[in-house]
PDB file of C-alpha atoms and ligand atoms in Angstrom:
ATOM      1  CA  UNK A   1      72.586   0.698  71.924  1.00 58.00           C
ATOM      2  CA  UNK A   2      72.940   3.099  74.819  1.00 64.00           C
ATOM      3  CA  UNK A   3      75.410   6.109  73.615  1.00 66.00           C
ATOM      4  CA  UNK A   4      78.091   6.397  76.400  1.00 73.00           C
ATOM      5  CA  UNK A   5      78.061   9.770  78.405  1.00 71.00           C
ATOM      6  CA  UNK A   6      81.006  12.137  77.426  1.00 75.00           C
ATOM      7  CA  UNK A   7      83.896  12.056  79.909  1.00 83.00           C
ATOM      8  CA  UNK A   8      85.065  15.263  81.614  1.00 82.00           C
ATOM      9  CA  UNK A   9      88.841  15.709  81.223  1.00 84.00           C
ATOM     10  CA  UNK A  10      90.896  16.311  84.382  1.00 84.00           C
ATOM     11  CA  UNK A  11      90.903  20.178  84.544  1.00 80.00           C
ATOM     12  CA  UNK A  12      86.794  19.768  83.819  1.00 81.00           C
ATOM     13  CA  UNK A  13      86.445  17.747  86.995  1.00 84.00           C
ATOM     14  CA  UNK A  14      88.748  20.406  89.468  1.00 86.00           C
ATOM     15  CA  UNK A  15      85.699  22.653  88.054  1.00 88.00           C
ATOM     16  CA  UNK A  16      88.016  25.558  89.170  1.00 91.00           C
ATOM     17  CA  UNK A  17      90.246  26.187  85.918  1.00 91.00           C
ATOM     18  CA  UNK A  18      86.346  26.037  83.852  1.00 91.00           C
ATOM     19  CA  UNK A  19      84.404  28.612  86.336  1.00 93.00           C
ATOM     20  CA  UNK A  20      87.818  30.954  85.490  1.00 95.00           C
ATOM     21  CA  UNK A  21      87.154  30.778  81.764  1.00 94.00           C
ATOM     22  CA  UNK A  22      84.053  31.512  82.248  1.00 95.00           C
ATOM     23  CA  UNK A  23      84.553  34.469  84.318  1.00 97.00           C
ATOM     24  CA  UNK A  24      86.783  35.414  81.455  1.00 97.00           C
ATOM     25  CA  UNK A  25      84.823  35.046  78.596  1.00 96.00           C
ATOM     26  CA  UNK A  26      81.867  37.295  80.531  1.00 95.00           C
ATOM     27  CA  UNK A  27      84.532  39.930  81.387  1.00 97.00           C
ATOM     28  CA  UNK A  28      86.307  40.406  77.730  1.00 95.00           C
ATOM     29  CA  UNK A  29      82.435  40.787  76.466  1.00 92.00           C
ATOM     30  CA  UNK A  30      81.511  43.368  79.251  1.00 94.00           C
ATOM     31  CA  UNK A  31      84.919  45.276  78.409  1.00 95.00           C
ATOM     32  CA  UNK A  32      84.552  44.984  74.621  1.00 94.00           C
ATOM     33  CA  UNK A  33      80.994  46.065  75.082  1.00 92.00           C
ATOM     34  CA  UNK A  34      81.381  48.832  77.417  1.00 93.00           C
ATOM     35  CA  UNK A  35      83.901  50.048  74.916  1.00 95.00           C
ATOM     36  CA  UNK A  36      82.281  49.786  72.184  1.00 93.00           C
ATOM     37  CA  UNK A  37      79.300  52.002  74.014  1.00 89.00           C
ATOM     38  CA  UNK A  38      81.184  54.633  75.282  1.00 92.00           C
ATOM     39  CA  UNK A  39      82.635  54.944  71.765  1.00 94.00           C
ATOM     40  CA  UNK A  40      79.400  55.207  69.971  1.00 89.00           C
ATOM     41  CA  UNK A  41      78.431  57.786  72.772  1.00 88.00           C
ATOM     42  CA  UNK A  42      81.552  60.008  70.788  1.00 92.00           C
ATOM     43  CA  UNK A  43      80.260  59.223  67.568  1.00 91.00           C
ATOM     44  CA  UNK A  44      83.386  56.555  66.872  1.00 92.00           C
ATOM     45  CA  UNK A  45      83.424  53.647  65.927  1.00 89.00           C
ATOM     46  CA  UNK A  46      79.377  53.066  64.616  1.00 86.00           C
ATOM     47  CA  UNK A  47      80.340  50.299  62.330  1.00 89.00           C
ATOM     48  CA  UNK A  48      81.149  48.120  64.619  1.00 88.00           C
ATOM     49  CA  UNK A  49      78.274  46.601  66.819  1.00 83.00           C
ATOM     50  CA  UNK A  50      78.523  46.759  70.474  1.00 81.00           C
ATOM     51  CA  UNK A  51      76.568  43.832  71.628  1.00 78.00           C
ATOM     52  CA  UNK A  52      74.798  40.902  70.003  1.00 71.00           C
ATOM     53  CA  UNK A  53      71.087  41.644  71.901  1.00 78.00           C
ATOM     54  CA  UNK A  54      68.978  43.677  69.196  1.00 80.00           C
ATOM     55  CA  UNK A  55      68.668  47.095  70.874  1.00 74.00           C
ATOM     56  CA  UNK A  56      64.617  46.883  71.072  1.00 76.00           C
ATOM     57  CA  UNK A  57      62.721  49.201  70.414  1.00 74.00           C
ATOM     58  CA  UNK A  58      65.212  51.078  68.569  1.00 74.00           C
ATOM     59  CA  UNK A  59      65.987  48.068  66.330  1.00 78.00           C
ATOM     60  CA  UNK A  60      63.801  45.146  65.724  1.00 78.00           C
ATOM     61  CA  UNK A  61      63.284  42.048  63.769  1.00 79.00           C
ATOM     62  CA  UNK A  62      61.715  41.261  61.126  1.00 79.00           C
ATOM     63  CA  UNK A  63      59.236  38.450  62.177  1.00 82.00           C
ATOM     64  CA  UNK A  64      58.771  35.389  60.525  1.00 84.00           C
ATOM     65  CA  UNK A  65      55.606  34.899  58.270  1.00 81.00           C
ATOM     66  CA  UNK A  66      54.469  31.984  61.078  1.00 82.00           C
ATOM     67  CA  UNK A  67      54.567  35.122  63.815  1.00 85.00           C
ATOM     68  CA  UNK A  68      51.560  34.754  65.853  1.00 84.00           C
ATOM     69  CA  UNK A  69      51.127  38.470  67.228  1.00 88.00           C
ATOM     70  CA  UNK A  70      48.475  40.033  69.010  1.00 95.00           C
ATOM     71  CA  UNK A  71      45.162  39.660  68.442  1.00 97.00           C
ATOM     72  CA  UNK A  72      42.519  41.736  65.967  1.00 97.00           C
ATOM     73  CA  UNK A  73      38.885  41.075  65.624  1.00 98.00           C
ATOM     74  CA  UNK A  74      37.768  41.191  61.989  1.00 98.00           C
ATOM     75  CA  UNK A  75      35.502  43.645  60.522  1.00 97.00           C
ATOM     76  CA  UNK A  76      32.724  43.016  58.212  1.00 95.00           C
ATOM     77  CA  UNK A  77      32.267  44.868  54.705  1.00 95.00           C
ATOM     78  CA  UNK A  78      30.456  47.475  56.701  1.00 92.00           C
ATOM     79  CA  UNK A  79      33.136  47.924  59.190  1.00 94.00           C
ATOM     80  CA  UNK A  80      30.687  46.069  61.737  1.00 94.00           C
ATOM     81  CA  UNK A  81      32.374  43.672  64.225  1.00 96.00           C
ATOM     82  CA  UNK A  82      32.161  40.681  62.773  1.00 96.00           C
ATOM     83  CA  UNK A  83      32.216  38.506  66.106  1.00 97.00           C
ATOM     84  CA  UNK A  84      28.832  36.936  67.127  1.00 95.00           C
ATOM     85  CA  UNK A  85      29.440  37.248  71.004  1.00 96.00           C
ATOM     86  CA  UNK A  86      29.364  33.029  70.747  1.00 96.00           C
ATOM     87  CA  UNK A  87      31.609  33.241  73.489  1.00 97.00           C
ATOM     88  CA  UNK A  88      33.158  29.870  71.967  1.00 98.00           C
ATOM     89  CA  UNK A  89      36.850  31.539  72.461  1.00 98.00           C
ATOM     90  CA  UNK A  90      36.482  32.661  75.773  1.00 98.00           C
ATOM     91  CA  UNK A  91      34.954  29.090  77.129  1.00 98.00           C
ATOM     92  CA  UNK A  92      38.734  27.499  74.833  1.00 98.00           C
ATOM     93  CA  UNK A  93      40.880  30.604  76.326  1.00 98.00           C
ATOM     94  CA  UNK A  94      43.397  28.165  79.061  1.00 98.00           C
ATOM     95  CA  UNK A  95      44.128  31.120  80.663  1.00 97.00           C
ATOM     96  CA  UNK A  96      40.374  32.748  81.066  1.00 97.00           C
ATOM     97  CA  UNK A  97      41.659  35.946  79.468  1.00 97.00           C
ATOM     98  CA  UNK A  98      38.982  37.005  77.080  1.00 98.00           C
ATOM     99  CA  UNK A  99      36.211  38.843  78.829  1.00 98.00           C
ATOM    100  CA  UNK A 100      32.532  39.180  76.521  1.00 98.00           C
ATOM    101  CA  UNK A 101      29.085  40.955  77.168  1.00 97.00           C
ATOM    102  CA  UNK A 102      26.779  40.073  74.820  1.00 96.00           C
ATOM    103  CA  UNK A 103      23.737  42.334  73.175  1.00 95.00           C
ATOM    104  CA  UNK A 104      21.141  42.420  71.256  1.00 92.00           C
ATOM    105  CA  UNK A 105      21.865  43.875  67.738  1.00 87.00           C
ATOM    106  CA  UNK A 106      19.559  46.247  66.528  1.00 86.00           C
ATOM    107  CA  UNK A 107      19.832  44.597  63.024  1.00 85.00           C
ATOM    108  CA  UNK A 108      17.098  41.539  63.466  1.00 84.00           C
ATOM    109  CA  UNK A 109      19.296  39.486  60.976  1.00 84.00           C
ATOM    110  CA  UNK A 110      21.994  39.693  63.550  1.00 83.00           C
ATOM    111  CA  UNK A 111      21.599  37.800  66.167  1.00 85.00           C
ATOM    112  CA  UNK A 112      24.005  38.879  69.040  1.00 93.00           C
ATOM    113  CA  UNK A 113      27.316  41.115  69.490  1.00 95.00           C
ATOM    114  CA  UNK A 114      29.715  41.702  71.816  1.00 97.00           C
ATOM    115  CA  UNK A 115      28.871  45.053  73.484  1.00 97.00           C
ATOM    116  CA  UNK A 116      32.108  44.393  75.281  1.00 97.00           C
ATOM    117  CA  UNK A 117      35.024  42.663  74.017  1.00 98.00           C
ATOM    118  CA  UNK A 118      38.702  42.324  76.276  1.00 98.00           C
ATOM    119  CA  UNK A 119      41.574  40.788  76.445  1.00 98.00           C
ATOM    120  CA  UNK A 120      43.799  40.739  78.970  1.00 97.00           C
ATOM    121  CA  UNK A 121      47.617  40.646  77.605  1.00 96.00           C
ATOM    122  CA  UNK A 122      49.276  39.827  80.701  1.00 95.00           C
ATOM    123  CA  UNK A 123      47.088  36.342  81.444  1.00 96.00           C
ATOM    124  CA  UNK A 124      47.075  35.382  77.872  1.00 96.00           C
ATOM    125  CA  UNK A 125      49.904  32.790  76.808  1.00 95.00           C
ATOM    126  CA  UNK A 126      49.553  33.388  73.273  1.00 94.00           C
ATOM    127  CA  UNK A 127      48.250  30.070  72.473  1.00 95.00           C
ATOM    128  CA  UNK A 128      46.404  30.873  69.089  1.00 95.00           C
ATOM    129  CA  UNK A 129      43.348  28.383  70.889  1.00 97.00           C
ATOM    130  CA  UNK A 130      40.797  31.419  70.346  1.00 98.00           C
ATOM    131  CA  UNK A 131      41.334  31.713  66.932  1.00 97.00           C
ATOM    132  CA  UNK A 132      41.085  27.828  66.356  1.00 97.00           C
ATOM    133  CA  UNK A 133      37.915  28.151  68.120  1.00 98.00           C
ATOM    134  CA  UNK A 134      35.869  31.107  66.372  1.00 98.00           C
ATOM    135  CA  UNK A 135      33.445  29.328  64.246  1.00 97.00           C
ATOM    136  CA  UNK A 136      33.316  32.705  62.130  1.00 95.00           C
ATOM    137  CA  UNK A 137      36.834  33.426  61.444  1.00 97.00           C
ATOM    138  CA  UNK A 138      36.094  36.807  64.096  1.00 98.00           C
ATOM    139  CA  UNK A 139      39.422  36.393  65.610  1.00 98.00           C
ATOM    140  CA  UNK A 140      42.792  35.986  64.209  1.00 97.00           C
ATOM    141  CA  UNK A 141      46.387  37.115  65.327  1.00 96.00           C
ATOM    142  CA  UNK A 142      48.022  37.368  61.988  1.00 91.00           C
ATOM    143  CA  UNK A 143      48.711  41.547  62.847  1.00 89.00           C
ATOM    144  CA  UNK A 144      53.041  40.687  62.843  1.00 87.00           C
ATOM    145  CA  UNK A 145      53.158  42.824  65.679  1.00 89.00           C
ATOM    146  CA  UNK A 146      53.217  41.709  69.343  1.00 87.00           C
ATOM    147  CA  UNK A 147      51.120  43.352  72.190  1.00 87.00           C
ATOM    148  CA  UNK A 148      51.594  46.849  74.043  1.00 86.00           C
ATOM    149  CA  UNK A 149      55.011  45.966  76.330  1.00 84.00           C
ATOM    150  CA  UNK A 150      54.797  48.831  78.192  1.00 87.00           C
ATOM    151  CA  UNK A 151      52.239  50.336  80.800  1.00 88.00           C
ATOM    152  CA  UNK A 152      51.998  52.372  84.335  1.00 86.00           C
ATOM    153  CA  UNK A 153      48.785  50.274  85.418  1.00 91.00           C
ATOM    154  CA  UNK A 154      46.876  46.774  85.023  1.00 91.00           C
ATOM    155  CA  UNK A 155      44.196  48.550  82.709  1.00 93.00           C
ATOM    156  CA  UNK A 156      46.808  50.196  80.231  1.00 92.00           C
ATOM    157  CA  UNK A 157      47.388  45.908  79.367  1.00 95.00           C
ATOM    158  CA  UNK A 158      43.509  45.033  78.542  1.00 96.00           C
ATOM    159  CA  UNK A 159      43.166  45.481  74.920  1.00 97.00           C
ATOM    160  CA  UNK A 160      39.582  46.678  74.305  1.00 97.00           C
ATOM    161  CA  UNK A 161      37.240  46.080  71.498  1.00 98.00           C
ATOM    162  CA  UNK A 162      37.975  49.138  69.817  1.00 97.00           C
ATOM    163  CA  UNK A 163      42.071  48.504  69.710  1.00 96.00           C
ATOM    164  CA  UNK A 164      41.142  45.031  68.896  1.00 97.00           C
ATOM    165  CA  UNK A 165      38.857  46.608  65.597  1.00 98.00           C
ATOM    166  CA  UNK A 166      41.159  48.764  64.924  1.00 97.00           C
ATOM    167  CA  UNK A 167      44.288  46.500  63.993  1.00 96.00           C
ATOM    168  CA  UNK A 168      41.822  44.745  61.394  1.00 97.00           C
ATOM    169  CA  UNK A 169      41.565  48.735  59.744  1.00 97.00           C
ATOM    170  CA  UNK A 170      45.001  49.865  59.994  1.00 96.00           C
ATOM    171  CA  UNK A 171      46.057  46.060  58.415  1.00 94.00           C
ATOM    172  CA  UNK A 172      43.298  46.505  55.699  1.00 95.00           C
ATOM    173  CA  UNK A 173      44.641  50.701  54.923  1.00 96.00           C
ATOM    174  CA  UNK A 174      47.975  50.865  55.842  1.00 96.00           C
ATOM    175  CA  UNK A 175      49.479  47.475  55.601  1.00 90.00           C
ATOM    176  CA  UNK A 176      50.921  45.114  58.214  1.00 85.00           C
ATOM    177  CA  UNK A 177      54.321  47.024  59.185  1.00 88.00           C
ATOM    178  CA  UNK A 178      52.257  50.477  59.805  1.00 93.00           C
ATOM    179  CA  UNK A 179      50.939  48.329  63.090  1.00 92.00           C
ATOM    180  CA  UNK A 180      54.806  47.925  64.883  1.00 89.00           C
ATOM    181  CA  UNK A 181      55.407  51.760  63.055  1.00 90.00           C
ATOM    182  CA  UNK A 182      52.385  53.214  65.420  1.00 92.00           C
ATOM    183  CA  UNK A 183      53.132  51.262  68.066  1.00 90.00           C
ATOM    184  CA  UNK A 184      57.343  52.185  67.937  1.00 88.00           C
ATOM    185  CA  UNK A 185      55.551  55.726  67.236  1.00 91.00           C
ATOM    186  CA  UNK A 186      53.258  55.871  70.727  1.00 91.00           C
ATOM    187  CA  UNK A 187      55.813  53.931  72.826  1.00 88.00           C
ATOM    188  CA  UNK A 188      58.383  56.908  72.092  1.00 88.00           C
ATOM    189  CA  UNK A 189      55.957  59.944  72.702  1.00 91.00           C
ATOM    190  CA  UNK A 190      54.740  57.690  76.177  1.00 88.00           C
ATOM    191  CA  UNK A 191      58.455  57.579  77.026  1.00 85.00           C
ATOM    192  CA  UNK A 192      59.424  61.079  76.139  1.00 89.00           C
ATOM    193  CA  UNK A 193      56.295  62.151  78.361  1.00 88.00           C
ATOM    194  CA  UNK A 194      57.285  60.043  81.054  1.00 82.00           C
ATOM    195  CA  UNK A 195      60.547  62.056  80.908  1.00 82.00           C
ATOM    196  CA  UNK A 196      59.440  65.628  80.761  1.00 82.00           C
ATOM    197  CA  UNK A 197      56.654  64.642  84.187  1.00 74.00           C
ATOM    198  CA  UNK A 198      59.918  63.489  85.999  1.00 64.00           C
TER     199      UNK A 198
HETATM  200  S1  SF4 B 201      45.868  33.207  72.589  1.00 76.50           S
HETATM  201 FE1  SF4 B 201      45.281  31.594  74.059  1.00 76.50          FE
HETATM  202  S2  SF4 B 201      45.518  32.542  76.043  1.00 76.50           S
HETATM  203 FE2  SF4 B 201      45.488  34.203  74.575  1.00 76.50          FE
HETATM  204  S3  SF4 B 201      43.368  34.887  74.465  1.00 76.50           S
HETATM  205 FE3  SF4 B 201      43.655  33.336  72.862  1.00 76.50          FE
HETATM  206  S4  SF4 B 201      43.077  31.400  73.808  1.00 76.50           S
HETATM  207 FE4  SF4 B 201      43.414  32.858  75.454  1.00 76.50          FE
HETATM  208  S1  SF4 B 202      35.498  35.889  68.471  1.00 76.50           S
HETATM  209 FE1  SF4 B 202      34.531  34.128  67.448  1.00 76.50          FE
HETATM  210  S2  SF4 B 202      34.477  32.558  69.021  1.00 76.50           S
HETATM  211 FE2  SF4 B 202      34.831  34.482  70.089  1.00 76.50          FE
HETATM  212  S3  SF4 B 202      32.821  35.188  70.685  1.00 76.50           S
HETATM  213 FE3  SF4 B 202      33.301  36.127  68.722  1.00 76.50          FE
HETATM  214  S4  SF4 B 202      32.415  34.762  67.208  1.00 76.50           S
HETATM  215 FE4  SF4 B 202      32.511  33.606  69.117  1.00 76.50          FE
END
């Protein structure tokens, strides 16, 4: 049976009396915000928050264990890439984000490797299809920390080989929070840069 639509009351229908509360409930948070700022600028009043956004990247969440965050190739007990250059996640990439160039190894039990190795961060939708598709388990984006968010040009977005290796070693030595640490770490000593060049 069809559920009947809710009816709007009078004042709901004038529309006028509901864009005023509206208004109203924007302004009171804007004042008690603005307040509670400019207090915390004086030192006062730092137990009480000032607005419910989480002031990124000075605070942060803790994400959930199903977090799909950026991408790290996996390393080999040698500390070789352990990709094949298959190019099997590139050809299942939707958004055609994963650039590969292909060698030959100079090990003649390996067959190929990916001299070159990119990603592009600002095509890829995060779709988790590359790691479904790596026949080798070369690719996974279990790293609980989300891609460089900040950058002055295209290139600083393509995540190379190398960062892409070196996720899979900082995860394996340091643990999985030391990857947001160095990133928090690098994003303030870009930003404090970018403040002494003004
Ligand atoms: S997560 Fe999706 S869009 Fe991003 S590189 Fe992998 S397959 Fe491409
Ligand atoms: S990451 Fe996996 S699927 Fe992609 S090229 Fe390397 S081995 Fe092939």
């Amino acid at each position: 049976m069809a559920v009947p639509a809710p009816r709007l009351t009078l004042a709901e229908r004038l529309y006028l009396p509901e864009v005023l509360r509206g208004v109203g409930v924007t302004t009171r948070h804007f004042v008690r915000n603005l307040t509670l700022h400019t207090l915390h600028l004086f030192g006062l009043a730092k137990d009480r928050r000032a607005a419910v956004t989480t002031q990124y990247p000075e605070e942060r969440k803790v994400y959930s264990d199903g977090y799909r965050g950026a991408h790290r190739l996996t390393l080999k007990p040698d500390n070789a890439v352990r990709c094949t250059a298959c190019f099997l996640c590139a050809t299942a990439c939707p958004a055609k984000c994963i650039h590969i160039e292909a060698g030959e190894h100079p090990d003649p039990e390996v067959e190929k490797y990916p001299v070159r190795y990119e990603i592009d961060t600002l095509q890829c939708i995060y779709c988790g299809m590359c790691v479904e598709a790596c026949p080798c388990d070369a690719i996974r984006m279990d790293t609980y920390v989300h891609p460089k968010i900040w950058g002055y040009q295209r290139e600083d977005f393509v995540e190379t080989k190398q960062v892409l290796m070196a996720r899979s070693r900082v995860l394996a030595e340091r643990g999985r929070d030391a990857l947001m640490s160095d990133m928090l770490r690098e994003y303030r000593e870009d930003e404090a840069a970018a403040a002494e060049g003004r």
